[in-house]
PDB file of C-alpha atoms in Angstrom:
ATOM      1  CA  MET A 430     -69.288 -13.232  45.798  1.00  0.00           C
ATOM      2  CA  SER A 431     -65.629 -12.580  46.405  1.00  0.00           C
ATOM      3  CA  ASP A 432     -63.748 -10.079  44.308  1.00  0.00           C
ATOM      4  CA  SER A 433     -60.329 -10.850  45.761  1.00  0.00           C
ATOM      5  CA  ILE A 434     -57.668 -12.052  43.349  1.00  0.00           C
ATOM      6  CA  SER A 435     -57.299 -15.357  45.166  1.00  0.00           C
ATOM      7  CA  GLY A 436     -61.051 -15.897  45.380  1.00  0.00           C
ATOM      8  CA  LEU A 437     -61.598 -15.196  41.714  1.00  0.00           C
ATOM      9  CA  THR A 438     -58.627 -17.347  40.744  1.00  0.00           C
ATOM     10  CA  ALA A 439     -59.998 -20.279  42.762  1.00  0.00           C
ATOM     11  CA  ARG A 440     -63.384 -19.919  41.075  1.00  0.00           C
ATOM     12  CA  ILE A 441     -61.772 -19.800  37.622  1.00  0.00           C
ATOM     13  CA  GLN A 442     -59.670 -22.897  38.353  1.00  0.00           C
ATOM     14  CA  SER A 443     -62.729 -24.716  39.682  1.00  0.00           C
ATOM     15  CA  PHE A 444     -64.593 -23.892  36.462  1.00  0.00           C
ATOM     16  CA  VAL A 445     -61.689 -25.210  34.364  1.00  0.00           C
ATOM     17  CA  ASP A 446     -61.223 -28.344  36.470  1.00  0.00           C
ATOM     18  CA  ALA A 447     -64.933 -29.238  36.410  1.00  0.00           C
ATOM     19  CA  ARG A 448     -64.731 -29.335  32.602  1.00  0.00           C
ATOM     20  CA  GLU A 449     -61.367 -31.129  32.533  1.00  0.00           C
ATOM     21  CA  TRP A 450     -59.875 -28.333  30.416  1.00  0.00           C
ATOM     22  CA  ARG A 451     -56.561 -27.989  32.232  1.00  0.00           C
ATOM     23  CA  ARG A 452     -54.759 -30.045  29.563  1.00  0.00           C
ATOM     24  CA  TYR A 453     -55.772 -27.417  27.004  1.00  0.00           C
ATOM     25  CA  HIS A 454     -54.835 -24.461  29.190  1.00  0.00           C
ATOM     26  CA  ASN A 455     -51.060 -24.508  28.909  1.00  0.00           C
ATOM     27  CA  PRO A 456     -49.068 -21.254  29.072  1.00  0.00           C
ATOM     28  CA  LYS A 457     -48.792 -20.902  25.288  1.00  0.00           C
ATOM     29  CA  ASP A 458     -52.489 -21.470  24.626  1.00  0.00           C
ATOM     30  CA  LEU A 459     -53.564 -19.206  27.480  1.00  0.00           C
ATOM     31  CA  THR A 460     -51.274 -16.476  26.132  1.00  0.00           C
ATOM     32  CA  VAL A 461     -52.698 -16.904  22.640  1.00  0.00           C
ATOM     33  CA  ALA A 462     -56.222 -16.767  24.069  1.00  0.00           C
ATOM     34  CA  ILE A 463     -55.418 -13.580  26.019  1.00  0.00           C
ATOM     35  CA  THR A 464     -54.165 -12.000  22.813  1.00  0.00           C
ATOM     36  CA  ALA A 465     -57.266 -13.093  20.902  1.00  0.00           C
ATOM     37  CA  GLU A 466     -59.598 -11.756  23.580  1.00  0.00           C
ATOM     38  CA  ALA A 467     -57.653  -8.479  23.756  1.00  0.00           C
ATOM     39  CA  GLY A 468     -58.148  -8.233  19.996  1.00  0.00           C
ATOM     40  CA  GLU A 469     -61.893  -8.668  20.471  1.00  0.00           C
ATOM     41  CA  LEU A 470     -61.788  -5.840  23.017  1.00  0.00           C
ATOM     42  CA  LEU A 471     -59.831  -3.699  20.590  1.00  0.00           C
ATOM     43  CA  GLN A 472     -62.451  -4.242  17.876  1.00  0.00           C
ATOM     44  CA  HIS A 473     -64.836  -2.044  19.860  1.00  0.00           C
ATOM     45  CA  PHE A 474     -62.515   0.919  19.357  1.00  0.00           C
ATOM     46  CA  VAL A 475     -60.879   0.408  15.984  1.00  0.00           C
ATOM     47  CA  TRP A 476     -61.369   3.436  13.722  1.00  0.00           C
ATOM     48  CA  GLN A 477     -63.203   5.337  16.455  1.00  0.00           C
ATOM     49  CA  GLN A 478     -62.129   8.936  16.806  1.00  0.00           C
ATOM     50  CA  ASP A 479     -61.703  10.609  20.195  1.00  0.00           C
ATOM     51  CA  GLU A 480     -65.096  12.279  19.987  1.00  0.00           C
ATOM     52  CA  GLN A 481     -66.807   8.933  19.221  1.00  0.00           C
ATOM     53  CA  ILE A 482     -65.346   6.837  22.006  1.00  0.00           C
ATOM     54  CA  GLU A 483     -67.602   7.935  24.862  1.00  0.00           C
ATOM     55  CA  ALA A 484     -70.745   7.156  22.841  1.00  0.00           C
ATOM     56  CA  ARG A 485     -69.269   3.813  21.758  1.00  0.00           C
ATOM     57  CA  VAL A 486     -68.538   2.855  25.355  1.00  0.00           C
ATOM     58  CA  GLU A 487     -72.054   3.804  26.414  1.00  0.00           C
ATOM     59  CA  ALA A 488     -73.700   1.906  23.543  1.00  0.00           C
ATOM     60  CA  ARG A 489     -71.597  -1.241  23.939  1.00  0.00           C
ATOM     61  CA  ARG A 490     -70.849  -1.160  27.640  1.00  0.00           C
ATOM     62  CA  GLU A 491     -71.902  -4.762  28.377  1.00  0.00           C
ATOM     63  CA  GLU A 492     -70.063  -6.193  25.357  1.00  0.00           C
ATOM     64  CA  ILE A 493     -66.906  -4.286  26.319  1.00  0.00           C
ATOM     65  CA  ALA A 494     -67.241  -5.436  29.933  1.00  0.00           C
ATOM     66  CA  SER A 495     -67.537  -9.033  28.730  1.00  0.00           C
ATOM     67  CA  GLU A 496     -64.333  -8.761  26.690  1.00  0.00           C
ATOM     68  CA  ILE A 497     -62.486  -7.178  29.626  1.00  0.00           C
ATOM     69  CA  ALA A 498     -63.660 -10.072  31.803  1.00  0.00           C
ATOM     70  CA  ASP A 499     -62.459 -12.632  29.233  1.00  0.00           C
ATOM     71  CA  VAL A 500     -58.974 -11.100  29.212  1.00  0.00           C
ATOM     72  CA  ALA A 501     -58.848 -10.927  33.015  1.00  0.00           C
ATOM     73  CA  ILE A 502     -60.086 -14.488  33.546  1.00  0.00           C
ATOM     74  CA  LEU A 503     -57.426 -15.896  31.241  1.00  0.00           C
ATOM     75  CA  LEU A 504     -54.742 -13.704  32.815  1.00  0.00           C
ATOM     76  CA  PHE A 505     -55.675 -14.817  36.336  1.00  0.00           C
ATOM     77  CA  GLU A 506     -55.552 -18.447  35.238  1.00  0.00           C
ATOM     78  CA  LEU A 507     -52.213 -18.059  33.452  1.00  0.00           C
ATOM     79  CA  ALA A 508     -50.576 -16.434  36.470  1.00  0.00           C
ATOM     80  CA  ASP A 509     -51.871 -19.145  38.778  1.00  0.00           C
ATOM     81  CA  ASN A 510     -50.794 -21.936  36.408  1.00  0.00           C
ATOM     82  CA  LEU A 511     -47.291 -20.457  36.379  1.00  0.00           C
ATOM     83  CA  GLY A 512     -47.211 -20.350  40.177  1.00  0.00           C
ATOM     84  CA  LEU A 513     -47.292 -16.566  40.276  1.00  0.00           C
ATOM     85  CA  SER A 514     -49.233 -14.611  42.846  1.00  0.00           C
ATOM     86  CA  LEU A 515     -50.967 -12.112  40.592  1.00  0.00           C
ATOM     87  CA  GLY A 516     -51.468  -9.659  43.446  1.00  0.00           C
ATOM     88  CA  GLU A 517     -47.798  -9.789  44.399  1.00  0.00           C
ATOM     89  CA  VAL A 518     -46.474  -9.389  40.855  1.00  0.00           C
ATOM     90  CA  MET A 519     -48.866  -6.506  40.278  1.00  0.00           C
ATOM     91  CA  GLU A 520     -47.724  -4.808  43.493  1.00  0.00           C
ATOM     92  CA  ARG A 521     -44.082  -5.201  42.447  1.00  0.00           C
ATOM     93  CA  LYS A 522     -44.784  -3.824  38.982  1.00  0.00           C
ATOM     94  CA  ILE A 523     -46.693  -0.838  40.344  1.00  0.00           C
ATOM     95  CA  ALA A 524     -43.790  -0.055  42.704  1.00  0.00           C
ATOM     96  CA  TYR A 525     -41.331  -0.382  39.824  1.00  0.00           C
ATOM     97  CA  ASN A 526     -43.449   1.924  37.643  1.00  0.00           C
ATOM     98  CA  GLU A 527     -43.629   4.449  40.479  1.00  0.00           C
ATOM     99  CA  SER A 528     -39.843   4.620  40.442  1.00  0.00           C
ATOM    100  CA  ARG A 529     -39.679   4.895  36.644  1.00  0.00           C
ATOM    101  CA  TYR A 530     -42.430   7.511  36.490  1.00  0.00           C
ATOM    102  CA  PRO A 531     -41.975   9.841  39.469  1.00  0.00           C
ATOM    103  CA  VAL A 532     -44.977  12.115  39.915  1.00  0.00           C
ATOM    104  CA  GLU A 533     -42.943  15.300  39.663  1.00  0.00           C
ATOM    105  CA  LYS A 534     -41.690  14.295  36.199  1.00  0.00           C
ATOM    106  CA  ALA A 535     -44.579  12.285  34.789  1.00  0.00           C
ATOM    107  CA  ARG A 536     -47.613  14.310  35.834  1.00  0.00           C
ATOM    108  CA  GLY A 537     -49.643  15.557  32.899  1.00  0.00           C
ATOM    109  CA  ASN A 538     -47.624  14.028  30.058  1.00  0.00           C
ATOM    110  CA  ASN A 539     -47.408  10.735  28.241  1.00  0.00           C
ATOM    111  CA  LEU A 540     -43.659  10.508  27.765  1.00  0.00           C
ATOM    112  CA  LYS A 541     -41.961   7.166  28.179  1.00  0.00           C
ATOM    113  CA  TYR A 542     -39.847   6.832  31.338  1.00  0.00           C
ATOM    114  CA  SER A 543     -36.643   7.055  29.294  1.00  0.00           C
ATOM    115  CA  GLU A 544     -37.773  10.428  27.940  1.00  0.00           C
ATOM    116  CA  LEU A 545     -38.648  12.079  31.254  1.00  0.00           C
TER     117      LEU A 545
END
């Protein structure tokens, strides 16, 4: 099994194409689905206090992993459908964030880049 972005994207697109779902997977509907799946992920943590989270993650690890996978699968498909190289746009965003959050200013705090 490949875990490369391109390999996973190809497998996702093959899954979609085999079911003739591409007509349903337009950018708007994929974005809505990503939001819905992220909401399902969030449900695992709503109202959980800091001291409860570790136990929640342990107890529901597989369910949480499944929701993370749902979000990622849809995100990979959306990027590919838009002609974006997910790896490249991620690399660019990481580099941009490195410039906005220099280690010497950002280490150990959660301030927004404009507050550093």
